[in-house]
CSV table of C-alpha atoms in Angstrom, one decimal:
chain,number,residue,atom,x,y,z
A,1,UNK,CA,-19.2,11.3,10.6
A,2,UNK,CA,-15.6,12.3,11.1
A,3,UNK,CA,-13.6,9.2,11.6
A,4,UNK,CA,-10.5,9.8,13.7
A,5,UNK,CA,-9.4,7.1,16.0
A,6,UNK,CA,-6.0,8.1,17.2
A,7,UNK,CA,-5.4,11.0,19.6
A,8,UNK,CA,-4.0,14.1,17.8
A,9,UNK,CA,-0.3,14.2,17.1
A,10,UNK,CA,2.1,16.1,14.9
A,11,UNK,CA,3.6,14.2,12.0
A,12,UNK,CA,7.3,14.5,11.0
A,13,UNK,CA,8.9,13.0,8.0
A,14,UNK,CA,12.7,13.5,8.5
A,15,UNK,CA,15.0,12.9,5.5
A,16,UNK,CA,18.0,11.9,7.6
A,17,UNK,CA,19.0,10.2,10.9
A,18,UNK,CA,20.4,13.6,12.0
A,19,UNK,CA,16.9,15.1,11.7
A,20,UNK,CA,15.5,12.1,13.7
A,21,UNK,CA,17.9,12.8,16.5
A,22,UNK,CA,16.9,16.5,16.5
A,23,UNK,CA,13.2,15.5,16.7
A,24,UNK,CA,13.9,13.0,19.5
A,25,UNK,CA,15.8,15.7,21.4
A,26,UNK,CA,12.9,18.1,21.0
A,27,UNK,CA,10.0,15.8,21.8
A,28,UNK,CA,11.7,13.4,24.2
A,29,UNK,CA,9.5,10.6,25.5
A,30,UNK,CA,6.4,12.0,23.8
A,31,UNK,CA,7.5,11.0,20.3
A,32,UNK,CA,7.2,7.6,18.7
A,33,UNK,CA,9.1,6.4,15.7
A,34,UNK,CA,6.9,5.1,12.8
A,35,UNK,CA,8.5,2.4,10.6
A,36,UNK,CA,6.1,-0.2,9.1
A,37,UNK,CA,3.4,0.9,11.5
A,38,UNK,CA,1.9,-2.6,11.8
A,39,UNK,CA,2.1,-2.5,15.6
A,40,UNK,CA,2.3,1.2,16.3
A,41,UNK,CA,-0.8,2.2,14.2
A,42,UNK,CA,-3.1,-0.4,15.9
A,43,UNK,CA,-1.8,1.0,19.2
A,44,UNK,CA,-2.6,4.6,18.0
A,45,UNK,CA,-6.0,3.5,16.7
A,46,UNK,CA,-6.9,2.0,20.1
A,47,UNK,CA,-5.3,4.9,21.9
A,48,UNK,CA,-3.0,2.5,23.8
A,49,UNK,CA,-0.3,4.8,22.5
A,50,UNK,CA,-0.9,8.6,22.5
A,51,UNK,CA,2.3,10.2,21.4
A,52,UNK,CA,2.2,13.9,20.7
A,53,UNK,CA,4.7,13.5,17.8
A,54,UNK,CA,5.1,10.7,15.3
A,55,UNK,CA,8.4,10.5,13.5
A,56,UNK,CA,8.0,8.7,10.2
A,57,UNK,CA,11.4,7.3,9.2
A,58,UNK,CA,10.1,5.6,6.0
A,59,UNK,CA,11.6,8.1,3.6
A,60,UNK,CA,15.1,8.1,5.1
A,61,UNK,CA,17.3,6.8,2.3
A,62,UNK,CA,19.7,3.9,2.8
A,63,UNK,CA,17.9,2.2,5.6
A,64,UNK,CA,16.0,-0.5,3.6
A,65,UNK,CA,18.9,-2.4,2.0
A,66,UNK,CA,19.5,-6.2,1.9
A,67,UNK,CA,23.1,-6.8,1.2
A,68,UNK,CA,25.9,-9.2,1.7
A,69,UNK,CA,29.4,-8.3,3.0
A,70,UNK,CA,32.3,-10.4,4.4
A,71,UNK,CA,30.8,-9.6,7.8
A,72,UNK,CA,27.4,-11.2,7.0
A,73,UNK,CA,24.0,-10.4,5.7
A,74,UNK,CA,22.9,-6.9,6.4
A,75,UNK,CA,19.2,-6.2,6.7
A,76,UNK,CA,18.3,-2.5,6.9
A,77,UNK,CA,15.9,-1.5,9.6
A,78,UNK,CA,13.4,-0.5,6.9
A,79,UNK,CA,13.7,-3.7,4.9
A,80,UNK,CA,10.1,-4.9,4.5
A,81,UNK,CA,9.4,-8.3,5.9
A,82,UNK,CA,7.9,-9.4,2.5
A,83,UNK,CA,11.0,-8.3,0.6
A,84,UNK,CA,13.3,-10.1,3.1
A,85,UNK,CA,11.2,-13.3,2.9
A,86,UNK,CA,11.5,-13.3,-0.9
A,87,UNK,CA,15.1,-12.1,-1.2
A,88,UNK,CA,17.4,-14.7,-2.9
A,89,UNK,CA,20.3,-13.4,-0.6
A,90,UNK,CA,18.2,-14.2,2.4
A,91,UNK,CA,17.2,-17.6,1.1
A,92,UNK,CA,20.8,-18.5,0.6
A,93,UNK,CA,22.5,-16.9,3.6
A,94,UNK,CA,19.7,-16.8,6.2
A,95,UNK,CA,17.2,-19.5,5.2
A,96,UNK,CA,15.9,-19.5,8.8
A,97,UNK,CA,14.4,-16.0,8.2
A,98,UNK,CA,12.8,-17.1,4.9
A,99,UNK,CA,11.2,-20.0,6.8
A,100,UNK,CA,10.0,-17.9,9.7
A,101,UNK,CA,8.6,-14.8,7.9
A,102,UNK,CA,5.6,-16.4,6.2
A,103,UNK,CA,4.3,-16.8,9.8
A,104,UNK,CA,4.5,-13.1,10.5
A,105,UNK,CA,0.9,-11.8,10.0
A,106,UNK,CA,-0.2,-11.9,6.4
A,107,UNK,CA,1.1,-10.6,3.1
A,108,UNK,CA,-0.7,-7.2,3.5
A,109,UNK,CA,1.0,-6.9,6.9
A,110,UNK,CA,4.5,-8.0,5.7
A,111,UNK,CA,4.5,-5.6,2.7
A,112,UNK,CA,4.6,-2.7,5.3
A,113,UNK,CA,6.1,-4.4,8.4
A,114,UNK,CA,9.8,-3.9,8.7
A,115,UNK,CA,12.7,-5.9,10.2
A,116,UNK,CA,13.7,-3.0,12.4
A,117,UNK,CA,10.2,-2.4,13.7
A,118,UNK,CA,9.7,-6.0,14.7
A,119,UNK,CA,13.1,-6.1,16.5
A,120,UNK,CA,12.7,-2.7,18.2
A,121,UNK,CA,9.2,-3.6,19.4
A,122,UNK,CA,10.4,-6.8,21.2
A,123,UNK,CA,7.0,-8.6,21.2
A,124,UNK,CA,7.4,-11.8,23.2
A,125,UNK,CA,5.5,-13.9,20.6
A,126,UNK,CA,7.4,-12.4,17.6
A,127,UNK,CA,9.3,-14.7,15.2
A,128,UNK,CA,12.2,-12.4,14.2
A,129,UNK,CA,13.7,-11.8,17.6
A,130,UNK,CA,13.9,-15.6,18.2
A,131,UNK,CA,15.5,-16.2,14.8
A,132,UNK,CA,18.1,-13.4,15.4
A,133,UNK,CA,19.1,-14.9,18.7
A,134,UNK,CA,19.3,-18.4,17.2
A,135,UNK,CA,21.5,-17.1,14.4
A,136,UNK,CA,23.8,-15.1,16.7
A,137,UNK,CA,22.9,-11.9,14.8
A,138,UNK,CA,23.9,-8.4,15.8
A,139,UNK,CA,21.6,-5.4,16.2
A,140,UNK,CA,23.1,-2.0,15.2
A,141,UNK,CA,21.8,1.2,16.6
A,142,UNK,CA,22.8,4.8,16.1
A,143,UNK,CA,22.4,8.0,18.2
A,144,UNK,CA,24.1,11.3,18.2
A,145,UNK,CA,26.6,9.7,20.6
A,146,UNK,CA,27.6,7.3,17.8
A,147,UNK,CA,26.9,3.8,16.6
A,148,UNK,CA,27.0,0.6,18.6
A,149,UNK,CA,26.5,-3.1,18.0
A,150,UNK,CA,24.4,-5.2,20.4
A,151,UNK,CA,24.4,-9.0,20.2
A,152,UNK,CA,20.8,-10.2,19.6
A,153,UNK,CA,21.1,-12.4,22.7
A,154,UNK,CA,21.5,-9.3,24.9
A,155,UNK,CA,19.1,-7.1,23.0
A,156,UNK,CA,15.7,-8.3,24.2
A,157,UNK,CA,15.3,-7.4,27.9
A,158,UNK,CA,11.6,-8.0,28.7
A,159,UNK,CA,8.1,-7.6,27.3
A,160,UNK,CA,8.3,-4.8,24.7
A,161,UNK,CA,11.6,-3.8,26.3
A,162,UNK,CA,15.0,-3.8,24.5
A,163,UNK,CA,18.5,-2.5,25.0
A,164,UNK,CA,17.8,0.5,22.8
A,165,UNK,CA,18.3,3.8,24.6
A,166,UNK,CA,15.6,6.5,24.2
A,167,UNK,CA,17.9,8.5,21.9
A,168,UNK,CA,18.9,5.6,19.7
A,169,UNK,CA,17.5,4.4,16.4
A,170,UNK,CA,17.9,0.9,15.2
A,171,UNK,CA,19.6,1.0,11.8
A,172,UNK,CA,20.2,-2.6,10.8
A,173,UNK,CA,20.7,-6.2,11.9
A,174,UNK,CA,23.6,-8.3,10.7
A,175,UNK,CA,23.4,-12.0,10.4
A,176,UNK,CA,26.8,-13.8,10.3
A,177,UNK,CA,27.5,-15.7,7.1
A,178,UNK,CA,26.7,-19.4,7.7
A,179,UNK,CA,29.4,-22.0,7.1
A,180,UNK,CA,28.6,-24.8,4.6
A,181,UNK,CA,27.7,-27.1,7.5
A,182,UNK,CA,25.1,-24.7,9.0
A,183,UNK,CA,21.6,-25.9,9.4
A,184,UNK,CA,18.5,-24.1,10.6
A,185,UNK,CA,14.8,-24.8,11.0
A,186,UNK,CA,11.8,-22.9,12.2
A,187,UNK,CA,8.2,-23.8,13.1
A,188,UNK,CA,5.4,-22.5,15.2
A,189,UNK,CA,2.0,-23.4,16.5
A,190,UNK,CA,-0.8,-20.8,16.3
A,191,UNK,CA,-4.5,-21.0,16.4
A,192,UNK,CA,-4.7,-19.9,12.8
A,193,UNK,CA,-2.3,-19.1,10.0
A,194,UNK,CA,-0.9,-15.6,10.7
A,195,UNK,CA,-2.0,-15.4,14.3
A,196,UNK,CA,0.5,-14.7,17.1
A,197,UNK,CA,2.4,-17.9,17.9
A,198,UNK,CA,1.4,-19.8,21.0
A,199,UNK,CA,4.9,-21.2,20.8
A,200,UNK,CA,7.5,-20.8,18.1
A,201,UNK,CA,10.9,-22.4,17.8
A,202,UNK,CA,14.0,-21.1,15.8
A,203,UNK,CA,16.8,-23.7,15.8
A,204,UNK,CA,20.3,-23.6,14.3
A,205,UNK,CA,23.3,-25.8,14.5
A,206,UNK,CA,26.3,-27.1,12.6
A,207,UNK,CA,25.9,-30.6,11.2
A,208,UNK,CA,29.1,-32.7,10.9
A,209,UNK,CA,28.8,-36.3,9.7
A,210,UNK,CA,25.2,-36.2,10.8
A,211,UNK,CA,26.1,-35.0,14.3
A,212,UNK,CA,24.6,-31.7,15.7
A,213,UNK,CA,27.2,-29.3,16.9
A,214,UNK,CA,26.6,-26.1,18.9
A,215,UNK,CA,22.8,-26.4,18.7
A,216,UNK,CA,20.8,-23.3,19.5
A,217,UNK,CA,17.2,-23.6,20.3
A,218,UNK,CA,15.3,-20.4,20.8
A,219,UNK,CA,11.7,-20.3,21.8
A,220,UNK,CA,9.2,-17.4,21.4
A,221,UNK,CA,5.8,-17.0,23.0
A,222,UNK,CA,6.9,-18.7,26.2
A,223,UNK,CA,8.3,-15.7,28.2
A,224,UNK,CA,8.9,-11.9,28.0
A,225,UNK,CA,11.8,-12.4,25.7
A,226,UNK,CA,13.2,-15.1,23.3
A,227,UNK,CA,14.4,-18.0,25.5
A,228,UNK,CA,17.3,-20.3,24.8
A,229,UNK,CA,16.5,-23.9,25.9
A,230,UNK,CA,20.0,-24.7,27.2
A,231,UNK,CA,19.1,-28.1,28.7
A,232,UNK,CA,17.5,-29.3,25.5
A,233,UNK,CA,20.5,-27.9,23.6
A,234,UNK,CA,22.8,-30.0,25.8
A,235,UNK,CA,20.7,-33.1,25.1
A,236,UNK,CA,21.2,-32.5,21.3
A,237,UNK,CA,24.9,-31.5,21.3
A,238,UNK,CA,27.2,-33.9,19.7
A,239,UNK,CA,24.5,-36.4,18.8
A,240,UNK,CA,22.4,-37.3,15.7
A,241,UNK,CA,18.8,-36.1,15.5
A,242,UNK,CA,17.4,-39.5,15.9
A,243,UNK,CA,14.2,-40.4,17.8
A,244,UNK,CA,15.7,-41.3,21.2
A,245,UNK,CA,17.8,-38.2,21.2
A,246,UNK,CA,14.8,-36.0,20.3
A,247,UNK,CA,12.8,-37.6,23.1
A,248,UNK,CA,15.5,-36.8,25.6
A,249,UNK,CA,15.6,-33.2,24.4
A,250,UNK,CA,11.8,-33.0,24.4
A,251,UNK,CA,11.9,-34.1,28.1
A,252,UNK,CA,14.7,-31.7,28.9
A,253,UNK,CA,12.9,-28.7,27.4
A,254,UNK,CA,10.3,-28.9,30.2
A,255,UNK,CA,13.0,-27.8,32.6
A,256,UNK,CA,14.1,-24.9,30.3
A,257,UNK,CA,10.7,-23.2,30.1
A,258,UNK,CA,8.1,-21.8,32.5
A,259,UNK,CA,5.5,-20.4,30.1
A,260,UNK,CA,2.8,-18.1,31.2
A,261,UNK,CA,-1.0,-18.8,30.9
A,262,UNK,CA,-3.2,-16.4,29.1
A,263,UNK,CA,-6.5,-16.5,27.1
A,264,UNK,CA,-4.8,-18.2,24.2
A,265,UNK,CA,-3.2,-21.1,26.0
A,266,UNK,CA,-2.3,-22.4,29.5
A,267,UNK,CA,1.3,-22.6,30.6
A,268,UNK,CA,1.2,-26.4,30.7
A,269,UNK,CA,-0.2,-26.5,27.2
A,270,UNK,CA,2.5,-24.2,26.0
A,271,UNK,CA,5.2,-26.4,27.6
A,272,UNK,CA,3.6,-29.5,25.9
A,273,UNK,CA,3.6,-27.7,22.5
A,274,UNK,CA,7.2,-26.7,23.0
A,275,UNK,CA,8.2,-30.3,23.2
A,276,UNK,CA,6.1,-31.1,20.1
A,277,UNK,CA,7.8,-28.4,18.2
A,278,UNK,CA,11.2,-29.4,19.5
A,279,UNK,CA,10.8,-33.0,18.1
A,280,UNK,CA,9.6,-31.6,14.7
A,281,UNK,CA,12.2,-28.9,14.3
A,282,UNK,CA,15.2,-30.7,15.6
A,283,UNK,CA,14.5,-33.6,13.3
A,284,UNK,CA,14.7,-31.2,10.4
A,285,UNK,CA,18.1,-30.0,11.4
A,286,UNK,CA,19.4,-33.4,10.3
A,287,UNK,CA,17.9,-33.3,6.9
A,288,UNK,CA,19.2,-29.9,5.7
A,289,UNK,CA,15.5,-28.8,6.2
B,1,UNK,CA,-9.0,20.3,11.2
B,2,UNK,CA,-6.1,21.4,13.3
B,3,UNK,CA,-3.0,23.3,12.5
B,4,UNK,CA,-1.1,20.0,12.2
B,5,UNK,CA,-3.0,19.2,8.9
B,6,UNK,CA,-0.8,18.6,5.9
B,7,UNK,CA,-1.2,18.8,2.1
B,8,UNK,CA,-1.2,15.3,0.6
B,9,UNK,CA,-1.0,14.4,-3.1
B,10,UNK,CA,-2.0,10.9,-4.0
B,11,UNK,CA,-2.7,9.2,-7.4
B,12,UNK,CA,-5.9,7.3,-6.7
B,13,UNK,CA,-7.1,4.8,-9.3
B,14,UNK,CA,-5.1,6.7,-11.9
B,15,UNK,CA,-6.3,10.2,-11.0
B,16,UNK,CA,-4.3,12.8,-9.1
B,17,UNK,CA,-5.9,13.9,-5.8
B,18,UNK,CA,-4.8,16.7,-3.5
B,19,UNK,CA,-6.3,17.2,0.0
B,20,UNK,CA,-5.4,18.7,3.3
B,21,UNK,CA,-5.6,15.9,6.0
B,22,UNK,CA,-4.9,15.5,9.6
B,23,UNK,CA,-2.0,13.2,10.4
B,24,UNK,CA,-4.1,10.9,12.4
B,25,UNK,CA,-6.4,10.2,9.5
B,26,UNK,CA,-5.9,6.6,8.3
B,27,UNK,CA,-5.6,5.9,4.6
B,28,UNK,CA,-8.9,4.0,4.5
B,29,UNK,CA,-10.8,6.8,6.3
B,30,UNK,CA,-9.2,9.2,3.8
B,31,UNK,CA,-10.5,7.1,0.9
B,32,UNK,CA,-13.9,6.7,2.4
B,33,UNK,CA,-14.6,10.0,4.1
B,34,UNK,CA,-12.6,12.5,2.0
B,35,UNK,CA,-12.8,10.9,-1.4
B,36,UNK,CA,-16.1,9.1,-1.0
B,37,UNK,CA,-14.6,5.8,-2.2
B,38,UNK,CA,-16.6,3.6,0.1
B,39,UNK,CA,-15.7,0.2,-1.4
B,40,UNK,CA,-12.8,-0.2,1.0
B,41,UNK,CA,-14.4,-1.2,4.3
B,42,UNK,CA,-13.5,-0.5,7.9
B,43,UNK,CA,-13.9,-3.4,10.2
B,44,UNK,CA,-11.6,-4.0,13.1
B,45,UNK,CA,-9.3,-1.0,12.6
B,46,UNK,CA,-6.2,-2.8,14.0
B,47,UNK,CA,-5.1,-4.9,11.0
B,48,UNK,CA,-6.8,-8.2,11.8
B,49,UNK,CA,-10.0,-8.4,9.7
B,50,UNK,CA,-8.5,-7.4,6.3
B,51,UNK,CA,-11.6,-5.5,5.1
B,52,UNK,CA,-9.7,-2.3,4.4
B,53,UNK,CA,-7.1,-3.9,2.1
B,54,UNK,CA,-6.0,-1.7,-0.8
B,55,UNK,CA,-2.9,-1.4,-3.0
B,56,UNK,CA,-0.2,1.2,-2.5
B,57,UNK,CA,2.5,1.4,-5.1
B,58,UNK,CA,1.4,-2.0,-6.2
B,59,UNK,CA,1.7,-3.6,-2.8
B,60,UNK,CA,-1.2,-5.0,-0.9
B,61,UNK,CA,-1.6,-3.1,2.4
B,62,UNK,CA,-4.0,-2.6,5.3
B,63,UNK,CA,-5.7,0.7,4.8
B,64,UNK,CA,-6.3,1.1,8.5
B,65,UNK,CA,-2.6,0.6,9.4
B,66,UNK,CA,-1.2,3.3,7.1
B,67,UNK,CA,-1.7,7.0,7.7
B,68,UNK,CA,-3.1,9.0,4.8
B,69,UNK,CA,-0.1,11.4,5.0
B,70,UNK,CA,2.2,8.4,4.5
B,71,UNK,CA,0.6,7.9,1.1
B,72,UNK,CA,1.8,11.3,-0.1
B,73,UNK,CA,3.3,10.8,-3.6
B,74,UNK,CA,2.1,7.2,-3.8
B,75,UNK,CA,-0.2,5.4,-6.2
B,76,UNK,CA,-3.2,4.0,-4.4
B,77,UNK,CA,-5.6,1.5,-6.0
B,78,UNK,CA,-9.0,0.5,-4.5
B,79,UNK,CA,-11.7,-1.9,-5.5
B,80,UNK,CA,-13.3,0.9,-7.5
B,81,UNK,CA,-10.2,1.1,-9.6
B,82,UNK,CA,-9.7,-2.6,-10.1
B,83,UNK,CA,-13.3,-3.1,-11.0
B,84,UNK,CA,-13.2,-0.2,-13.5
B,85,UNK,CA,-10.1,-1.6,-15.3
B,86,UNK,CA,-11.5,-5.1,-15.6
B,87,UNK,CA,-8.4,-6.5,-14.0
B,88,UNK,CA,-10.5,-8.8,-11.7
B,89,UNK,CA,-13.6,-9.3,-13.8
B,90,UNK,CA,-13.1,-13.1,-13.8
B,91,UNK,CA,-12.8,-13.1,-10.0
B,92,UNK,CA,-15.9,-11.0,-9.6
B,93,UNK,CA,-17.9,-13.3,-12.0
B,94,UNK,CA,-16.7,-16.4,-10.2
B,95,UNK,CA,-17.6,-14.9,-6.8
B,96,UNK,CA,-21.1,-14.1,-8.0
B,97,UNK,CA,-21.7,-17.5,-9.8
B,98,UNK,CA,-20.4,-19.6,-6.8
B,99,UNK,CA,-22.2,-17.5,-4.1
B,100,UNK,CA,-18.8,-16.5,-2.6
B,101,UNK,CA,-20.4,-13.5,-1.0
B,102,UNK,CA,-23.4,-12.9,1.0
B,103,UNK,CA,-23.4,-9.5,2.9
B,104,UNK,CA,-20.5,-8.3,0.8
B,105,UNK,CA,-18.6,-6.5,3.6
B,106,UNK,CA,-15.4,-8.6,3.1
B,107,UNK,CA,-15.8,-8.9,-0.6
B,108,UNK,CA,-13.8,-6.0,-2.0
B,109,UNK,CA,-10.7,-6.8,0.1
B,110,UNK,CA,-11.2,-10.5,-0.5
B,111,UNK,CA,-11.0,-9.8,-4.3
B,112,UNK,CA,-7.9,-7.7,-3.9
B,113,UNK,CA,-6.3,-10.3,-1.8
B,114,UNK,CA,-7.3,-13.1,-4.1
B,115,UNK,CA,-5.8,-11.2,-7.0
B,116,UNK,CA,-2.5,-10.8,-5.2
B,117,UNK,CA,-2.5,-14.5,-4.1
B,118,UNK,CA,-2.9,-15.6,-7.8
B,119,UNK,CA,-0.3,-13.1,-9.0
B,120,UNK,CA,2.2,-14.6,-6.5
B,121,UNK,CA,1.1,-18.2,-6.8
B,122,UNK,CA,-0.7,-18.8,-10.1
B,123,UNK,CA,-0.9,-22.5,-9.6
B,124,UNK,CA,-2.2,-22.3,-6.1
B,125,UNK,CA,-4.3,-25.2,-4.9
B,126,UNK,CA,-7.2,-24.9,-2.4
B,127,UNK,CA,-4.9,-25.2,0.6
B,128,UNK,CA,-2.6,-22.5,-0.5
B,129,UNK,CA,-5.5,-20.3,-1.5
B,130,UNK,CA,-7.0,-20.8,1.9
B,131,UNK,CA,-3.7,-19.8,3.5
B,132,UNK,CA,-3.4,-16.7,1.3
B,133,UNK,CA,-6.9,-15.6,2.3
B,134,UNK,CA,-6.4,-16.3,6.0
B,135,UNK,CA,-5.9,-12.6,6.8
B,136,UNK,CA,-9.3,-11.7,5.5
B,137,UNK,CA,-12.3,-12.5,7.7
B,138,UNK,CA,-15.7,-13.4,6.2
B,139,UNK,CA,-18.5,-13.9,8.7
B,140,UNK,CA,-21.1,-15.2,6.3
B,141,UNK,CA,-19.9,-17.8,3.9
B,142,UNK,CA,-17.7,-20.1,5.9
B,143,UNK,CA,-15.0,-19.5,3.2
B,144,UNK,CA,-15.7,-22.7,1.2
B,145,UNK,CA,-17.3,-20.9,-1.7
B,146,UNK,CA,-14.7,-18.2,-1.7
B,147,UNK,CA,-11.9,-20.7,-2.0
B,148,UNK,CA,-13.8,-22.5,-4.8
B,149,UNK,CA,-14.2,-19.3,-6.7
B,150,UNK,CA,-10.6,-18.3,-6.5
B,151,UNK,CA,-9.5,-21.8,-7.4
B,152,UNK,CA,-11.8,-21.8,-10.4
B,153,UNK,CA,-10.2,-18.6,-11.6
B,154,UNK,CA,-6.7,-20.0,-11.0
B,155,UNK,CA,-7.5,-22.9,-13.2
B,156,UNK,CA,-9.2,-20.8,-15.9
B,157,UNK,CA,-6.2,-18.4,-16.0
B,158,UNK,CA,-3.9,-21.4,-16.4
B,159,UNK,CA,-6.0,-22.5,-19.4
B,160,UNK,CA,-7.2,-25.6,-17.5
B,161,UNK,CA,-10.8,-26.9,-17.9
B,162,UNK,CA,-13.1,-25.8,-15.0
């Protein structure tokens, strides 16, 4: 038996971004970029994706760094999720990511899965996009036309749809350096460890004398993109994360979200779970989580 | 074999291997079909069941979610290699003694995953072991015996009484 699941394609392993741009020019919309492959390869195996060319960017040097500058924490597009999760720099300067990443699949997925791949895919249930929106991160993309920076809050446009142009390659995300009063917390509810989240919540704020300032509550799994719960944020702003405040925010979140029903969970169940998560996660904002 | 086939050189279980493979060949199919290393199993083929798990350059990966051509120049270790070196002999014995396998389909990948779990978290308790194995499906045992076997090895490696 000759086992071949994907449709045939040509395989390209460019050594530089410039070569990637050449390949994208040549193949146009028939090419797909292969980073960690943890979403693309299943799509190839099931022939949901049938590109004629696969452009493997894994050997392009300089795209997998995790480094700190005055600007913030830079996570290269090819930084593996497992490396980011365990990075001391990430634990110190973006602890929200270190909390969220253990929920992304399993170890054998995260050793290959990349930051850039997850962000560029824009899966509505993915953890990283919600975290980047909560942290006010920036997505950097490069094309032959030059480089540009896109705020994470404007990057995710719909289900598997982002602000990336067809000729652009995501090169890194930059998470701003948190101040000493920054707090962040993440949690999600899924059927089993490692499954896609039914609902996930990434939360961040500043905490001053026990009072939450500029809270950002970003849900995943409830719409085509990460969703900021602005009514619930308003219910938390300027207040302490105490039970009556959390209850008010949990009621407010129902007005922020209109989650879809699918085989995993109904819309009303997701809305209920969002309120459950909100109480849990917002309470942790007050404790330094 | 089409014109798109490429030469790939891989160090498999310590031995250099060179083959011509089509780009769409997955790493696990390459191991099984081209190298006749059938210990890595093919279950769901989309990264969910874990049966194809192998090590590439020391990292645990899904053999169905990596193309064979991507392993060019890499070091690949399979259950055949780990069994031959004796690295997981204690896990294998514990699985056998505690009936942690029945049909055996999930077992090779379960052993590799357990080994990685204990490397990362030597003091793992049953709950953490269960979490670490959650990406590997077993349709026979109900997992209880597997968790017990891995926990027994964790304690033994730590020098604790069984």
